Coordinates of C-alpha atoms and ligand atoms in Angstrom, one line a residue:
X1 CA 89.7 -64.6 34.8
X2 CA 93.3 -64.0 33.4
X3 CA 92.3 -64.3 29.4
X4 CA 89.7 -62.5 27.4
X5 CA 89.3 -62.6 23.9
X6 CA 87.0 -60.5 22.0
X7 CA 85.9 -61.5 18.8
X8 CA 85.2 -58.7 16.3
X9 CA 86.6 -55.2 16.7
X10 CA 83.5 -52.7 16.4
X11 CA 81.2 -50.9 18.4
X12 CA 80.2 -53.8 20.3
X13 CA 83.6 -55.6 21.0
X14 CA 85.5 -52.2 22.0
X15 CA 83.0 -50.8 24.0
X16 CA 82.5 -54.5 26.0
X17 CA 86.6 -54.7 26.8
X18 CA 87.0 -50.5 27.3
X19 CA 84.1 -51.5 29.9
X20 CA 86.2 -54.5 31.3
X21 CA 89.4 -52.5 31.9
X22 CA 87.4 -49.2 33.2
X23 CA 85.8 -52.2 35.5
X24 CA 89.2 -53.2 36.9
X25 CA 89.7 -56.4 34.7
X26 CA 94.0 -56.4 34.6
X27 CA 94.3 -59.4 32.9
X28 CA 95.4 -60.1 28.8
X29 CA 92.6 -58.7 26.5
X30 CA 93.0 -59.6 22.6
X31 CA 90.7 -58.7 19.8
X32 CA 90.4 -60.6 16.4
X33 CA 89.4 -58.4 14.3
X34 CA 88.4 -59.4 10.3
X35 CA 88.8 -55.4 8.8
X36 CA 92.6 -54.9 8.5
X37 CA 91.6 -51.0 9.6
X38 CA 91.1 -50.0 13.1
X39 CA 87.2 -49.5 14.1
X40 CA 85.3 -46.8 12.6
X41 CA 82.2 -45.8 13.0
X42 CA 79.7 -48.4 10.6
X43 CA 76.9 -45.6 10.2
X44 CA 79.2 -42.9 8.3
X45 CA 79.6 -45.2 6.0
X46 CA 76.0 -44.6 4.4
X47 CA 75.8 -40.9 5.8
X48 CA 79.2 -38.9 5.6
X49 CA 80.9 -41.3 2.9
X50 CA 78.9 -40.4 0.1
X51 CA 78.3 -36.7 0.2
X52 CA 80.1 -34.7 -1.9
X53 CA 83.3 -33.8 -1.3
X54 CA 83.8 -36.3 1.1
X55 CA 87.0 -38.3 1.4
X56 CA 87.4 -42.1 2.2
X57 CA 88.5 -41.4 5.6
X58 CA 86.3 -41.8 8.5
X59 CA 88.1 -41.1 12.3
X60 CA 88.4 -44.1 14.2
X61 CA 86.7 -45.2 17.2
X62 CA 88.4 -44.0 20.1
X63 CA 89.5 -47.1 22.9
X64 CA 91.2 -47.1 26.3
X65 CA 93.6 -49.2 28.2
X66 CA 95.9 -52.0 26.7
X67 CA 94.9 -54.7 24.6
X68 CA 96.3 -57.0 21.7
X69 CA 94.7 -56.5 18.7
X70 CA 94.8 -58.9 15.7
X71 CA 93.2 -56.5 12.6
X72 CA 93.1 -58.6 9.3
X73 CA 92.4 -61.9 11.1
X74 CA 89.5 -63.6 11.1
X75 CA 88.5 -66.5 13.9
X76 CA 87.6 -69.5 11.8
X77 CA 86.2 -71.5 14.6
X78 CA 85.5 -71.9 18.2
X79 CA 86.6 -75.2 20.6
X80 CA 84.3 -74.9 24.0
X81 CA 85.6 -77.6 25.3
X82 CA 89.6 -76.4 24.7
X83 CA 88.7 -73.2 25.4
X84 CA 90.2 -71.8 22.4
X85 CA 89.5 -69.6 19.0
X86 CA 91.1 -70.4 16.0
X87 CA 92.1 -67.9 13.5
X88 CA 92.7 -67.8 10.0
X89 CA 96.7 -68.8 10.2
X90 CA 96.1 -71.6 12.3
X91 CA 96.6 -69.6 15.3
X92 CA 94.6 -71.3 18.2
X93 CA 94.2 -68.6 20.7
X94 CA 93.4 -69.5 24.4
X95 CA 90.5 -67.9 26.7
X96 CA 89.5 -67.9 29.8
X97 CA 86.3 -65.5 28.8
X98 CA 84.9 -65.2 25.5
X99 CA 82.9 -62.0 23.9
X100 CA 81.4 -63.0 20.4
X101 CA 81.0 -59.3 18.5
X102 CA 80.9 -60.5 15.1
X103 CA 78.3 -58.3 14.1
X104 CA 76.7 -59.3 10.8
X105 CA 76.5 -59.4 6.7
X106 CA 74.5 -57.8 4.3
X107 CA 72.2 -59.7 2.2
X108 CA 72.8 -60.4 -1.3
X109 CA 70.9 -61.2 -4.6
X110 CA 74.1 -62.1 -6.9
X111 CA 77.4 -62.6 -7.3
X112 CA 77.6 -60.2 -10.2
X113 CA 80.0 -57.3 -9.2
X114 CA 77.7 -54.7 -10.6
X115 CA 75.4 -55.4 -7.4
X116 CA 76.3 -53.5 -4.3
X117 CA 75.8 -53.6 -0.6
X118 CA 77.5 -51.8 2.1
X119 CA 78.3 -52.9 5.2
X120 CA 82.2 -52.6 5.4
X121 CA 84.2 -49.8 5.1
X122 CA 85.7 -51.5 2.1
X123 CA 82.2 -51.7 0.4
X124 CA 82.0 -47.8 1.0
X125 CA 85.1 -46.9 -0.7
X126 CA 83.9 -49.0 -3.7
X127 CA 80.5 -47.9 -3.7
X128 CA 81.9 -44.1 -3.7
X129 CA 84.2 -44.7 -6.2
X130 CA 81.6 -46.2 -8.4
X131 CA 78.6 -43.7 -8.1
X132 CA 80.7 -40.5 -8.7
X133 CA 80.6 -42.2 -12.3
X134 CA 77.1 -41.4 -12.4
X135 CA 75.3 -44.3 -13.0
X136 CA 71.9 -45.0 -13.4
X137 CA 71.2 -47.1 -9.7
X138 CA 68.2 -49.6 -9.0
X139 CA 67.9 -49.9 -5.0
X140 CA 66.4 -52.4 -3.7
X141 CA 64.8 -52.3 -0.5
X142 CA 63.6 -49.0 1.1
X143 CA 64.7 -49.9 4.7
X144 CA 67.1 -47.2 6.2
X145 CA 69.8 -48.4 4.6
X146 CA 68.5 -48.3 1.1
X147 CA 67.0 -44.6 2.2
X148 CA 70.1 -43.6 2.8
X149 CA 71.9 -44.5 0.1
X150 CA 69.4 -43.2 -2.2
X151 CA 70.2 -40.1 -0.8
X152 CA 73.8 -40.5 -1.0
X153 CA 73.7 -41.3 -4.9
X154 CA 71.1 -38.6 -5.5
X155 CA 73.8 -36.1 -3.9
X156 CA 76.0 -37.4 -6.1
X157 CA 74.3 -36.5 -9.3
X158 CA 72.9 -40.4 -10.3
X159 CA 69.6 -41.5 -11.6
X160 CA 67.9 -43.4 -9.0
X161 CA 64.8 -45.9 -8.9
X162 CA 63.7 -47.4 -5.5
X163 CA 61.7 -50.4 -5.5
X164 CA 60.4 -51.3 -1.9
X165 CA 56.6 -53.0 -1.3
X166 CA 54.9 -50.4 0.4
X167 CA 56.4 -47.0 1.4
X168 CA 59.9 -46.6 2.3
X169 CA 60.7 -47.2 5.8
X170 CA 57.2 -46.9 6.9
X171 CA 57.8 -50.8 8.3
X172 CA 60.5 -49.6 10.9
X173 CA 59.4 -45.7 11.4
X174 CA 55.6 -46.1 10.7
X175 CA 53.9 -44.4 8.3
X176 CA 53.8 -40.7 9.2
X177 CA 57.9 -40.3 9.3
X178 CA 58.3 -42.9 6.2
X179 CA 55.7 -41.3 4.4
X180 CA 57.6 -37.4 5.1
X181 CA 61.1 -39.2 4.2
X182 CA 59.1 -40.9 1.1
X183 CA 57.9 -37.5 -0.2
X184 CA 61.5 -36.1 0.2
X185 CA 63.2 -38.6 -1.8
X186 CA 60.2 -38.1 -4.8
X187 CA 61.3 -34.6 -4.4
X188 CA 64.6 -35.1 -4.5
X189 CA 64.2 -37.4 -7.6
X190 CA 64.3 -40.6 -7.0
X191 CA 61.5 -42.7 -8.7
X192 CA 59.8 -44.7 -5.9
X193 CA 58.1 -48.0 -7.2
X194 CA 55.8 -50.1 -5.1
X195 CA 56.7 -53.2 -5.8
X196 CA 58.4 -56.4 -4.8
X197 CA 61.4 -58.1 -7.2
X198 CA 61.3 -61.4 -8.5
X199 CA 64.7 -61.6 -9.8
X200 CA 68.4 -59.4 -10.4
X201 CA 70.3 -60.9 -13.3
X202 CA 73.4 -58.9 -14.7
X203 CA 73.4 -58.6 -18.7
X204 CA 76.1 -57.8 -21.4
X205 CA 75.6 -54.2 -20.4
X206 CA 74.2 -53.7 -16.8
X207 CA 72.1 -55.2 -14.7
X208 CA 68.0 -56.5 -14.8
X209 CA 65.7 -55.8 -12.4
X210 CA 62.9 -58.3 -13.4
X211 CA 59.5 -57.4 -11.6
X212 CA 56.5 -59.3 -10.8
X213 CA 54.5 -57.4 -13.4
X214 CA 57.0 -58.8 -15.5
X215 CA 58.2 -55.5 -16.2
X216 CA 62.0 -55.5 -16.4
X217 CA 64.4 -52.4 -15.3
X218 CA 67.4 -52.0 -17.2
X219 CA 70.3 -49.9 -15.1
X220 CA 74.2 -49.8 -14.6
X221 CA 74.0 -51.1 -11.1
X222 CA 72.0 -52.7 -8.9
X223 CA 72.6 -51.4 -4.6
X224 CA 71.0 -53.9 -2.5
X225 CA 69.6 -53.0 1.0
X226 CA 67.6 -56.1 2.0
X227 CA 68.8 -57.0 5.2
X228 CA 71.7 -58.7 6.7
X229 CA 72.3 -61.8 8.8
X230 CA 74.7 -62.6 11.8
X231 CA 78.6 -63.5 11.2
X232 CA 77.7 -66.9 12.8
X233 CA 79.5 -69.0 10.5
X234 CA 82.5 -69.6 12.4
X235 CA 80.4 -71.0 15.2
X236 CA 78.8 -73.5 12.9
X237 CA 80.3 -76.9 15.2
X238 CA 80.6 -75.0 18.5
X239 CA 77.4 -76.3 19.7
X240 CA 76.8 -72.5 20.6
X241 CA 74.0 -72.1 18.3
X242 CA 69.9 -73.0 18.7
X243 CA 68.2 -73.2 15.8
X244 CA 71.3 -71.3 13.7
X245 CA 71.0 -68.5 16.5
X246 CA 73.5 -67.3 18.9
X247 CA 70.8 -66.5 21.9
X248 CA 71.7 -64.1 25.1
X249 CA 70.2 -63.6 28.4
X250 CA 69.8 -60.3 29.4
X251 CA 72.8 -59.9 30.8
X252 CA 74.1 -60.7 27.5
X253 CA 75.5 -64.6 28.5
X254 CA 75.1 -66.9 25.5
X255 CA 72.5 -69.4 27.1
X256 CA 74.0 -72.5 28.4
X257 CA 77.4 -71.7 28.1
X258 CA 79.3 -69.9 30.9
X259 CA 82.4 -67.5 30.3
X260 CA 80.3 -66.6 26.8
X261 CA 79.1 -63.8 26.1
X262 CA 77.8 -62.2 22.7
X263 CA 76.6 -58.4 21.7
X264 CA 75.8 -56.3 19.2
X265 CA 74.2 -57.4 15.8
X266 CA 75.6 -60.6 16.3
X267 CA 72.7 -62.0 18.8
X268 CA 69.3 -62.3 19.4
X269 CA 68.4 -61.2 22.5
X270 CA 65.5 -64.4 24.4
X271 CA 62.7 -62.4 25.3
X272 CA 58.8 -62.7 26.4
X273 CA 58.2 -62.7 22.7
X274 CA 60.4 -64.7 22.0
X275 CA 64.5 -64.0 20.4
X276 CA 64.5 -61.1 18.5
X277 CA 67.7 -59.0 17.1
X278 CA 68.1 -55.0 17.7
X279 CA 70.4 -54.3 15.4
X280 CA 71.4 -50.8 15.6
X281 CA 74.4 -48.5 16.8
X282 CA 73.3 -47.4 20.4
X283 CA 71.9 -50.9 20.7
X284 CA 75.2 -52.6 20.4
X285 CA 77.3 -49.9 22.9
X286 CA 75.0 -50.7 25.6
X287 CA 74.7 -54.7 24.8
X288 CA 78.6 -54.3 24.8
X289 CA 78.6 -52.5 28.4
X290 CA 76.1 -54.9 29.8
X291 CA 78.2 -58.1 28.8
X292 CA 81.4 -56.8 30.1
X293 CA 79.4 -57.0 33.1
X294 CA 77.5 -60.6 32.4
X295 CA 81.3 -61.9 32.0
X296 CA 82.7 -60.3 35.7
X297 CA 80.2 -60.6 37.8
X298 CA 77.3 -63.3 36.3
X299 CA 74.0 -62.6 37.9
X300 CA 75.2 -60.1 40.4
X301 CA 76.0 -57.5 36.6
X302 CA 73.1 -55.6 36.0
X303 CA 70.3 -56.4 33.4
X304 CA 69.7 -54.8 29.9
X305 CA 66.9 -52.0 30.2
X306 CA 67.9 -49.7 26.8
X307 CA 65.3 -48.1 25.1
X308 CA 65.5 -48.7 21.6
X309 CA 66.9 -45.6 20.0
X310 CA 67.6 -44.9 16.2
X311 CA 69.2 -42.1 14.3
X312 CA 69.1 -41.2 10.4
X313 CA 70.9 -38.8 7.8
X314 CA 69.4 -38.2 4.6
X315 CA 67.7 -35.7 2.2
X316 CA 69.6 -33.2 4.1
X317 CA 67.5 -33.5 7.7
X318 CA 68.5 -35.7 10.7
X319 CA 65.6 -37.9 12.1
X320 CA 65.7 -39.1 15.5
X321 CA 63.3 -41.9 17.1
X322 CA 63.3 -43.3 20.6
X323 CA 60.7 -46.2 21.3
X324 CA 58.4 -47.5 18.4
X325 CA 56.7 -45.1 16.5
X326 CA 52.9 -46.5 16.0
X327 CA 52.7 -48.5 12.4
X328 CA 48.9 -47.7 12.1
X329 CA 48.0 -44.1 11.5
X330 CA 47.5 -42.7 14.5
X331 CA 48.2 -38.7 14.7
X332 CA 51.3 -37.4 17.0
X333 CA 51.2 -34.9 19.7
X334 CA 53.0 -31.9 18.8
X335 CA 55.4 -30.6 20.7
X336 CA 57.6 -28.6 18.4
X337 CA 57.4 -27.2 14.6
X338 CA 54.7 -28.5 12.6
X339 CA 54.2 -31.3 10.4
X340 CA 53.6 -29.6 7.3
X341 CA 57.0 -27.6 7.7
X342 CA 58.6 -31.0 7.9
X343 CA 60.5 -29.8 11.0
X344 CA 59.0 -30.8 14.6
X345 CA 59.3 -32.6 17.5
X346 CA 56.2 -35.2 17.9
X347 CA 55.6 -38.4 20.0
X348 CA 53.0 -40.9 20.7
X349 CA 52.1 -41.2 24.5
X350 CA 50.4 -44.2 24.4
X351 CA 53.6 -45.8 22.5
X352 CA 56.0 -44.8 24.2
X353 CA 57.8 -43.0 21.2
X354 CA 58.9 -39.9 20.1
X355 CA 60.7 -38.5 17.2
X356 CA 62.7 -34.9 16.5
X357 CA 63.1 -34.0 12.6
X358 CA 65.2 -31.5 11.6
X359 CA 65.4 -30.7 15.0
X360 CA 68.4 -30.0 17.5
X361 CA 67.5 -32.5 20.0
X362 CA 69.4 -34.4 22.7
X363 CA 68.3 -38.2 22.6
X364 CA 68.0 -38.1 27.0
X365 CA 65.5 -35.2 26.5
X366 CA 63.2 -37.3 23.5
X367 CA 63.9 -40.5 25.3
X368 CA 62.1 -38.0 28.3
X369 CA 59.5 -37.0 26.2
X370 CA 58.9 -40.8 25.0
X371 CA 58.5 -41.9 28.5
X372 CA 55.5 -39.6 28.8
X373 CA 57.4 -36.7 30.7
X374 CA 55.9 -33.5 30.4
X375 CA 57.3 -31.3 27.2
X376 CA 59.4 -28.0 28.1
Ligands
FAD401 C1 75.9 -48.6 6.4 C2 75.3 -48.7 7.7 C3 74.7 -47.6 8.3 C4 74.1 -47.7 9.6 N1 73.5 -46.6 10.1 C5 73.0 -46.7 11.3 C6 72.3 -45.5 11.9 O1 72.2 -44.5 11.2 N2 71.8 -45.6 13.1 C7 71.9 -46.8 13.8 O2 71.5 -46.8 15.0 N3 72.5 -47.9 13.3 C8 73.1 -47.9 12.1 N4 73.7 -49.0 11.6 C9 73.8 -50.2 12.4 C10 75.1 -50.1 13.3 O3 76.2 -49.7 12.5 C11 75.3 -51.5 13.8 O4 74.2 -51.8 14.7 C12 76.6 -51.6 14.6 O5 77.7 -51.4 13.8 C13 76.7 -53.1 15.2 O6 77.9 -53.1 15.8 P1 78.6 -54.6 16.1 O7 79.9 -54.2 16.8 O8 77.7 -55.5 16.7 O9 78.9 -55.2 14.7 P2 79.7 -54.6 13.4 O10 79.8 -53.1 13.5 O11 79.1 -55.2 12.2 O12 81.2 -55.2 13.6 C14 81.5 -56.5 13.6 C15 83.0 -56.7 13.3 O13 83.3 -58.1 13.4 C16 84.1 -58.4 12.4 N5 84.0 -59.9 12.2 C17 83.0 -60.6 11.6 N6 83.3 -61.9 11.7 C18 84.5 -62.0 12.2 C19 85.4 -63.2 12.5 N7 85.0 -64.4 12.3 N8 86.6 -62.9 13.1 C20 87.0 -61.6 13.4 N9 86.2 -60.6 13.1 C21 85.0 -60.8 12.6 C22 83.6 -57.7 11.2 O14 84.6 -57.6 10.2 C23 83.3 -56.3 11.8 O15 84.4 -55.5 11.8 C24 74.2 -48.9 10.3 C25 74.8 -50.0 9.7 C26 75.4 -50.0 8.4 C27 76.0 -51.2 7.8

């Protein structure tokens, strides 16, 4: 293979061609990259970027060995057949291996400018800007995301409401850690409402949050944290996608198409249960080391095997989780702190998950403990 072009230039992408050069791969590597920054790292952007005091500058993502990389260009399609990418300028750039690293977009409700999301560091240096006026902020969706910028905004002196169905977070974390993270966001202020939206419109003076109820919400801005979906429009007529999906084996080879690969948010990953997407930070380093592999050496690389691992910032504690917390109620084991001090190291033996909060923990040690090892 003499030509490799990677396709997004993020956690994914870099860590896929630093894996091909530290793998011996000598020949041209180029990444197209649509940010005209170099990469950063995605989750300051809702953590570090909006505390106080914080500047817009985040440290970039450190790289190795040579490569060409096209920032501020964006590949526009893809030509299987030719074997080439085409940018933005016309540019019709020539592989021999492909890694798609595209990652994804957040979800929208309108095209009104006073409704946020955040996914690029552009977004963050807007959002910033525009919450250290202190304006009163609707979020909806109490995923992470929305958690987290709740927290953010709260820090930065505005008045926040939360509208999520159900209570925050407690669909990804369960409801023992969404519940704790729940109660410190009431404490911290924000008015949590249990409820779905049935419509954002922006008025003469702000935005409407219209509710089921009927019940409308008047505030300056709307953040929206619903979600996003994989950059897969530039593969729209490359025949690459099933059923609008970009699907991966698990050595991360796009199915059916040899000398593709694909990582990071950008994919679903075919599975037992069938495809399903892992869209978080550790998830797309190791899906990025695992396809540099998929691309060199086909079914002689080895296979995906990551436990699922997820980090958070907010309210002033750091939760870790490795595995799947139980979403029934089912009380932890306790292996350090206590519950009711908010502080502790806990996990579920029968899940396979364990969490530290407000804890100094490292992940190898609570991905340990998930696994059933014994505490020390
Ligand atoms: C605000 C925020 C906070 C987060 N916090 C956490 C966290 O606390 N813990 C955690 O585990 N995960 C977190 N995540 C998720 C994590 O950041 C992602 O899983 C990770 O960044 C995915 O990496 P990626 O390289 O696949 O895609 P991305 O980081 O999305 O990068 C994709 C890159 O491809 C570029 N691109 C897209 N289309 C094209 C194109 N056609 N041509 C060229 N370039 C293109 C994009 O501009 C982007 O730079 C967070 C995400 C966000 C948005």
């Amino acid at each position: 293979m003499e030509r490799i072009v990677i396709v997004g230039h993020s956690i994914a992408g870099l860590t896929c061609g630093d894996t091909l050069r530290q793998r011996g791969f000598a020949g041209e590597l180029t990444y197209i990259g649509a940010e005209d920054v170099p990469a950063y790292p995605r989750p300051s952007l809702s953590k570090a970027a909006l505390l106080p005091g914080a500047g817009s500058d985040i440290a970039p993502l450190p790289s190795f060995g040579e490569a060409t990389e096209l920032l501020g260009r964006r590949a526009v399609s893809l030509d299987t057949a030719a074997r080439t990418v085409l940018l933005d300028d016309t540019t019709a750039l020539p592989y021999d291996g492909l890694v798609i690293a595209t990652g994804s977009r957040a979800r929208r409700l309108t095209d009104s400018p006073r409704e946020f999301t955040l996914r690029f560091l552009a977004d963050a240096q807007v959002l910033r800007e525009r919450l250290l006026q202190r304006p009163r902020v609707s979020i909806i969706g109490g995923g992470p995301l929305g958690m987290e910028v709740a927290s953010g905004a709260v820090g930065l002196g505005c008045e926040v409401t939360l509208l999520n169905p159900g209570v925050p977070l407690s669909q990804h974390l369960g409801p023992l850690l969404g519940g704790i993270l729940a109660e410190l966001a009431a404490e911290a202020g924000v008015r949590i409402l249990d409820t779905l939206v049935e419509s954002v419109a922006e008025t003469d003076t702000g935005m409407a949050v219209t509710l089921p109820s009927g019940e409308v919400l008047a505030s300056d801005i709307v953040f929206t944290g619903i979600g996003d979906d994989p950059d897969v429009g530039w593969l729209a007529d490359s025949g690459l996608l099933i059923d609008a999906r970009l699907l991966v084996d698990t050595r991360q080879r796009v199915l059916g198409h040899p000398g593709i690969v694909a990582c990071g948010d950008v994919c679903w990953i075919d599975g037992p249960d069938g495809p399903r997407r892992s869209p978080v930070w550790t998830s797309a380093l190791e899906q990025g080391r695992i396809a540099a592999g998929g691309l060199l050496d086909g079914d002689a690389a080895p296979e995906r095997h990551h436990p699922f691992y997820f980090w958070t910032d907010q309210w002033g504690v750091n939760l870790k989780v490795s595995g799947t917390p139980p979403r029934e109620e089912v009380a932890p084991e306790v292996v350090e702190g206590s519950l009711e001090e908010r502080s502790f190291i806990i996990r579920w033996p029968e899940h396979g998950a364990a969490a530290a909060l407000d804890r100094r923990m490292p992940v190898p040690r609570l991905h340990r403990l998930a696994a059933g090892a014994t505490p020390r």
